Coordinates of N, CA and C in Angstrom, one line a residue:
E1 N -30.7 -42.4 -17.5 CA -30.1 -43.6 -17.3 C -30.8 -44.9 -16.9
W2 N -30.3 -46.1 -17.5 CA -31.4 -47.1 -17.3 C -31.6 -47.7 -16.1
P3 N -32.9 -47.9 -15.8 CA -33.1 -48.1 -14.0 C -33.4 -49.7 -13.9
L4 N -33.1 -50.8 -15.0 CA -32.9 -51.8 -14.2 C -32.0 -52.5 -14.1
D5 N -31.9 -53.5 -13.2 CA -30.5 -54.3 -13.0 C -29.9 -54.9 -14.3
E6 N -31.2 -55.6 -15.2 CA -30.7 -55.9 -16.5 C -30.8 -54.8 -17.6
P7 N -29.5 -54.9 -18.4 CA -29.4 -54.0 -19.4 C -30.5 -53.9 -20.7
A8 N -30.8 -52.8 -21.1 CA -31.6 -53.0 -22.3 C -31.0 -53.6 -23.4
L9 N -31.9 -54.0 -24.1 CA -31.2 -55.0 -25.9 C -31.5 -54.0 -26.9
P10 N -30.5 -53.5 -27.2 CA -30.9 -52.4 -28.4 C -31.6 -53.5 -29.6
L11 N -32.1 -52.9 -30.2 CA -33.0 -53.7 -31.2 C -32.8 -52.9 -32.9
T12 N -32.5 -53.8 -33.8 CA -32.6 -53.4 -35.1 C -33.8 -54.0 -35.9
I13 N -34.3 -53.6 -36.8 CA -35.1 -54.2 -37.8 C -34.7 -55.3 -38.2
G14 N -35.4 -56.5 -38.1 CA -35.0 -57.8 -38.9 C -33.9 -58.7 -38.0
L15 N -33.6 -58.1 -36.5 CA -32.9 -59.0 -35.5 C -33.5 -59.9 -35.3
E16 N -32.8 -61.2 -35.0 CA -33.6 -62.3 -34.6 C -33.6 -62.3 -33.0
I17 N -34.4 -62.5 -32.3 CA -34.7 -62.5 -30.5 C -34.7 -64.1 -30.2
I18 N -34.4 -64.5 -29.0 CA -35.1 -65.6 -28.5 C -35.6 -64.8 -27.2
L19 N -36.9 -65.2 -27.3 CA -37.6 -64.5 -25.7 C -37.3 -65.5 -24.6
V20 N -36.8 -64.9 -23.5 CA -36.4 -65.5 -22.2 C -37.5 -65.5 -21.5
E21 N -38.2 -64.1 -21.2 CA -39.5 -64.4 -20.5 C -40.0 -63.0 -20.6
T22 N -41.3 -62.9 -20.3 CA -42.3 -61.7 -20.6 C -42.6 -61.0 -18.9
K23 N -42.2 -61.8 -17.9 CA -42.7 -61.6 -16.7 C -41.9 -61.9 -15.6
G24 N -41.7 -61.3 -14.7 CA -40.5 -61.6 -13.7 C -39.7 -60.5 -13.4
E25 N -38.6 -60.8 -12.5 CA -37.6 -59.8 -11.8 C -36.8 -58.9 -13.0
N26 N -36.8 -59.6 -14.2 CA -35.7 -59.1 -15.3 C -36.7 -58.2 -15.8
V27 N -37.9 -58.2 -15.8 CA -38.9 -57.2 -16.8 C -39.2 -55.9 -16.1
G28 N -39.1 -55.2 -16.6 CA -39.5 -53.5 -15.9 C -40.9 -53.6 -15.8
G29 N -41.8 -54.2 -16.3 CA -43.2 -54.4 -16.2 C -44.0 -54.3 -17.5
D30 N -45.3 -54.1 -17.7 CA -46.0 -54.2 -18.9 C -45.4 -54.0 -20.0
G31 N -45.3 -54.6 -21.2 CA -45.0 -54.0 -22.3 C -43.6 -54.2 -22.6
W32 N -42.8 -54.8 -21.6 CA -41.5 -55.3 -21.7 C -41.4 -56.7 -21.7
A33 N -40.0 -57.2 -22.3 CA -39.8 -58.5 -22.4 C -38.2 -58.5 -22.1
F34 N -37.8 -59.7 -21.7 CA -36.4 -60.1 -21.4 C -36.1 -61.2 -22.8
G35 N -34.9 -60.9 -23.7 CA -34.6 -61.6 -24.3 C -33.1 -61.7 -24.8
Q36 N -32.7 -62.4 -25.7 CA -31.3 -62.4 -26.2 C -31.4 -62.8 -27.5
V37 N -30.1 -62.1 -28.5 CA -29.8 -62.0 -29.8 C -29.8 -63.5 -29.9
A38 N -30.3 -63.9 -31.2 CA -30.6 -65.7 -31.6 C -28.9 -65.8 -31.9
S39 N -28.3 -65.1 -32.5 CA -26.9 -65.4 -32.9 C -25.9 -65.0 -31.8
K40 N -26.1 -64.1 -30.7 CA -25.3 -63.7 -29.8 C -25.7 -64.1 -28.2
P41 N -26.0 -65.4 -28.0 CA -26.7 -65.8 -26.8 C -26.2 -64.7 -25.5
G42 N -24.8 -64.6 -25.6 CA -24.4 -63.6 -24.4 C -25.1 -62.2 -24.2
Q43 N -25.7 -61.5 -25.4 CA -26.0 -60.5 -25.6 C -27.6 -60.3 -25.2
R44 N -27.8 -59.9 -23.8 CA -29.3 -60.1 -23.1 C -29.7 -59.0 -22.7
G45 N -31.2 -58.9 -22.7 CA -31.6 -57.7 -22.2 C -33.1 -57.6 -22.5
V46 N -33.8 -56.4 -21.7 CA -35.1 -56.1 -21.7 C -35.1 -54.8 -23.0
F47 N -36.2 -55.2 -23.5 CA -36.8 -54.6 -24.8 C -38.1 -54.3 -24.8
P48 N -39.1 -53.5 -25.5 CA -40.2 -53.3 -25.8 C -41.1 -54.7 -26.4
S49 N -42.1 -55.0 -25.6 CA -42.4 -56.5 -26.3 C -43.4 -56.1 -27.7
S50 N -43.8 -55.1 -27.7 CA -44.5 -54.6 -28.8 C -43.5 -54.5 -30.1
Y51 N -42.1 -54.5 -30.1 CA -41.1 -54.4 -31.2 C -40.8 -55.7 -31.8
A52 N -41.6 -56.5 -31.5 CA -41.0 -58.4 -31.9 C -42.2 -58.8 -32.2
V53 N -42.1 -59.6 -33.4 CA -43.4 -60.5 -33.6 C -42.3 -62.1 -34.3
A54 N -43.6 -62.8 -34.4 CA -42.8 -64.2 -34.8 C -42.5 -64.0 -36.0
P55 N -41.5 -65.2 -36.6 CA -41.0 -64.9 -38.1 C -42.0 -65.0 -38.9
A56 N -42.9 -65.7 -38.7 CA -44.0 -65.9 -39.9 C -45.0 -64.7 -40.2
E57 N -45.3 -64.0 -39.0 CA -45.8 -62.6 -38.8 C -44.8 -61.5 -39.7
Y58 N -43.8 -61.5 -39.2 CA -43.1 -60.8 -39.9 C -42.7 -60.6 -41.2
H59 N -42.6 -61.8 -42.0 CA -42.6 -62.2 -43.0 C -43.6 -61.7 -44.1
A60 N -44.7 -62.0 -43.3 CA -45.8 -61.9 -44.1 C -46.0 -60.3 -44.3
M61 N -45.5 -59.5 -43.2 CA -45.8 -58.0 -43.1 C -44.9 -57.4 -43.9
V62 N -43.8 -58.1 -44.3 CA -42.5 -57.6 -45.1 C -43.4 -57.6 -46.7
A63 N -44.0 -59.1 -47.0 CA -44.3 -59.5 -48.5 C -45.5 -58.7 -48.7
E64 N -46.4 -58.1 -47.5 CA -47.6 -57.4 -47.8 C -47.3 -55.9 -47.8
G65 N -46.0 -55.5 -47.1 CA -45.5 -54.1 -47.6 C -46.0 -53.2 -46.5
Q66 N -46.4 -54.0 -45.4 CA -46.9 -53.3 -44.1 C -46.0 -52.9 -43.6
L67 N -44.8 -53.5 -43.2 CA -43.6 -53.1 -42.3 C -42.9 -52.1 -42.7
E68 N -43.1 -50.8 -41.9 CA -42.5 -49.4 -41.8 C -42.3 -49.2 -40.5
A69 N -40.9 -49.0 -40.5 CA -40.4 -48.7 -39.0 C -41.0 -47.7 -38.3
D70 N -42.1 -46.6 -39.0 CA -42.4 -45.5 -38.3 C -43.8 -45.6 -37.8
S71 N -44.2 -46.9 -38.2 CA -45.8 -46.9 -37.9 C -45.9 -48.1 -36.6
Q72 N -46.6 -47.8 -35.9 CA -47.1 -48.7 -35.0 C -48.4 -48.7 -34.5
D73 N -49.1 -49.3 -35.3 CA -50.8 -48.9 -34.9 C -51.3 -49.7 -33.7
G74 N -50.9 -50.7 -33.1 CA -51.4 -51.8 -32.1 C -51.7 -53.0 -32.7
S75 N -51.9 -53.1 -34.2 CA -52.6 -54.4 -34.7 C -51.3 -55.4 -34.5
V76 N -50.3 -55.4 -34.0 CA -49.4 -56.3 -33.8 C -49.3 -57.0 -32.4
I77 N -49.3 -58.4 -32.7 CA -49.2 -58.9 -31.2 C -47.9 -58.9 -30.6
E78 N -48.2 -58.5 -29.2 CA -46.7 -58.2 -28.4 C -46.3 -59.7 -27.9
A79 N -44.8 -59.4 -28.0 CA -44.1 -60.6 -27.4 C -44.7 -61.4 -26.1
S80 N -45.5 -60.6 -25.7 CA -46.2 -61.2 -24.3 C -47.2 -61.9 -24.8
G81 N -47.6 -62.2 -25.7 CA -48.4 -63.3 -26.2 C -47.8 -64.6 -26.9
Y82 N -46.3 -64.7 -26.6 CA -45.6 -65.6 -27.1 C -45.0 -66.4 -25.9
I83 N -44.7 -67.7 -25.9 CA -44.3 -68.2 -24.6 C -42.9 -68.2 -24.7
D84 N -41.9 -68.2 -23.4 CA -40.7 -68.3 -23.5 C -40.1 -69.1 -24.4
G85 N -38.7 -68.7 -25.0 CA -38.0 -69.7 -25.7 C -38.6 -69.5 -27.0
S86 N -39.4 -68.7 -27.4 CA -39.9 -68.4 -28.7 C -39.2 -67.7 -29.6
K87 N -38.7 -67.8 -30.9 CA -37.9 -66.9 -31.8 C -38.8 -66.1 -32.4
L88 N -38.2 -64.8 -32.2 CA -38.8 -63.2 -32.5 C -38.0 -62.6 -33.6
I89 N -38.6 -61.9 -34.1 CA -38.1 -60.7 -35.3 C -38.2 -59.3 -34.9
A90 N -37.1 -58.6 -34.6 CA -37.6 -57.1 -34.4 C -38.2 -56.2 -35.6
L91 N -39.4 -55.7 -35.2 CA -40.0 -55.0 -36.2 C -39.4 -53.3 -36.3
Y92 N -39.0 -53.0 -35.1 CA -38.5 -51.6 -35.1 C -37.1 -51.3 -34.3
D93 N -36.5 -50.5 -34.6 CA -35.2 -50.3 -33.9 C -35.4 -49.6 -32.3
F94 N -34.8 -50.2 -31.6 CA -34.8 -49.5 -30.3 C -33.3 -49.3 -29.9
D95 N -33.1 -48.1 -29.6 CA -32.1 -47.5 -28.9 C -32.2 -47.0 -27.6
P96 N -32.0 -47.8 -26.6 CA -32.3 -47.2 -25.2 C -31.1 -45.9 -24.7
S97 N -30.6 -45.3 -25.4 CA -29.9 -44.3 -25.3 C -30.8 -42.9 -25.8
M98 N -31.4 -43.3 -26.6 CA -32.5 -42.1 -27.2 C -33.6 -42.0 -26.3
M99 N -33.8 -42.7 -25.0 CA -34.9 -42.5 -24.6 C -35.0 -41.7 -23.4
G100 N -35.6 -40.5 -23.0 CA -35.4 -39.8 -21.9 C -36.1 -40.4 -20.6
E101 N -37.3 -40.7 -20.7 CA -38.3 -41.3 -19.5 C -38.4 -42.7 -19.6
W102 N -38.5 -43.2 -18.6 CA -38.5 -44.8 -18.5 C -39.7 -44.7 -17.6
P103 N -40.7 -45.8 -18.7 CA -42.6 -45.9 -17.6 C -42.0 -46.4 -16.3
F104 N -41.0 -47.3 -15.8 CA -41.0 -47.7 -15.0 C -39.9 -47.2 -13.7
E105 N -39.5 -46.3 -13.8 CA -38.6 -45.7 -12.9 C -39.5 -45.2 -11.5

């Protein structure tokens, strides 16, 4: 069961997100961010900050063949490195229903 007051924001690779905040009452802790789907502002929630990057970085990774849904080597700048209001693109799928334990329970 999702332990926060704010819902989780499911992500799919390539989804455009607007970063709302990286710290505050809506965010579960380090490594998490609060955002909304760019095309659906009412769809908001918490997502892993390392799952999204700026569009330029995303497109560069795609062009260089570096983007693989199963690899996360830590070389990606996390959403916490961006300012609130930044547009980001999801690098990975995130399905909160598939998570067993939450790091902020």
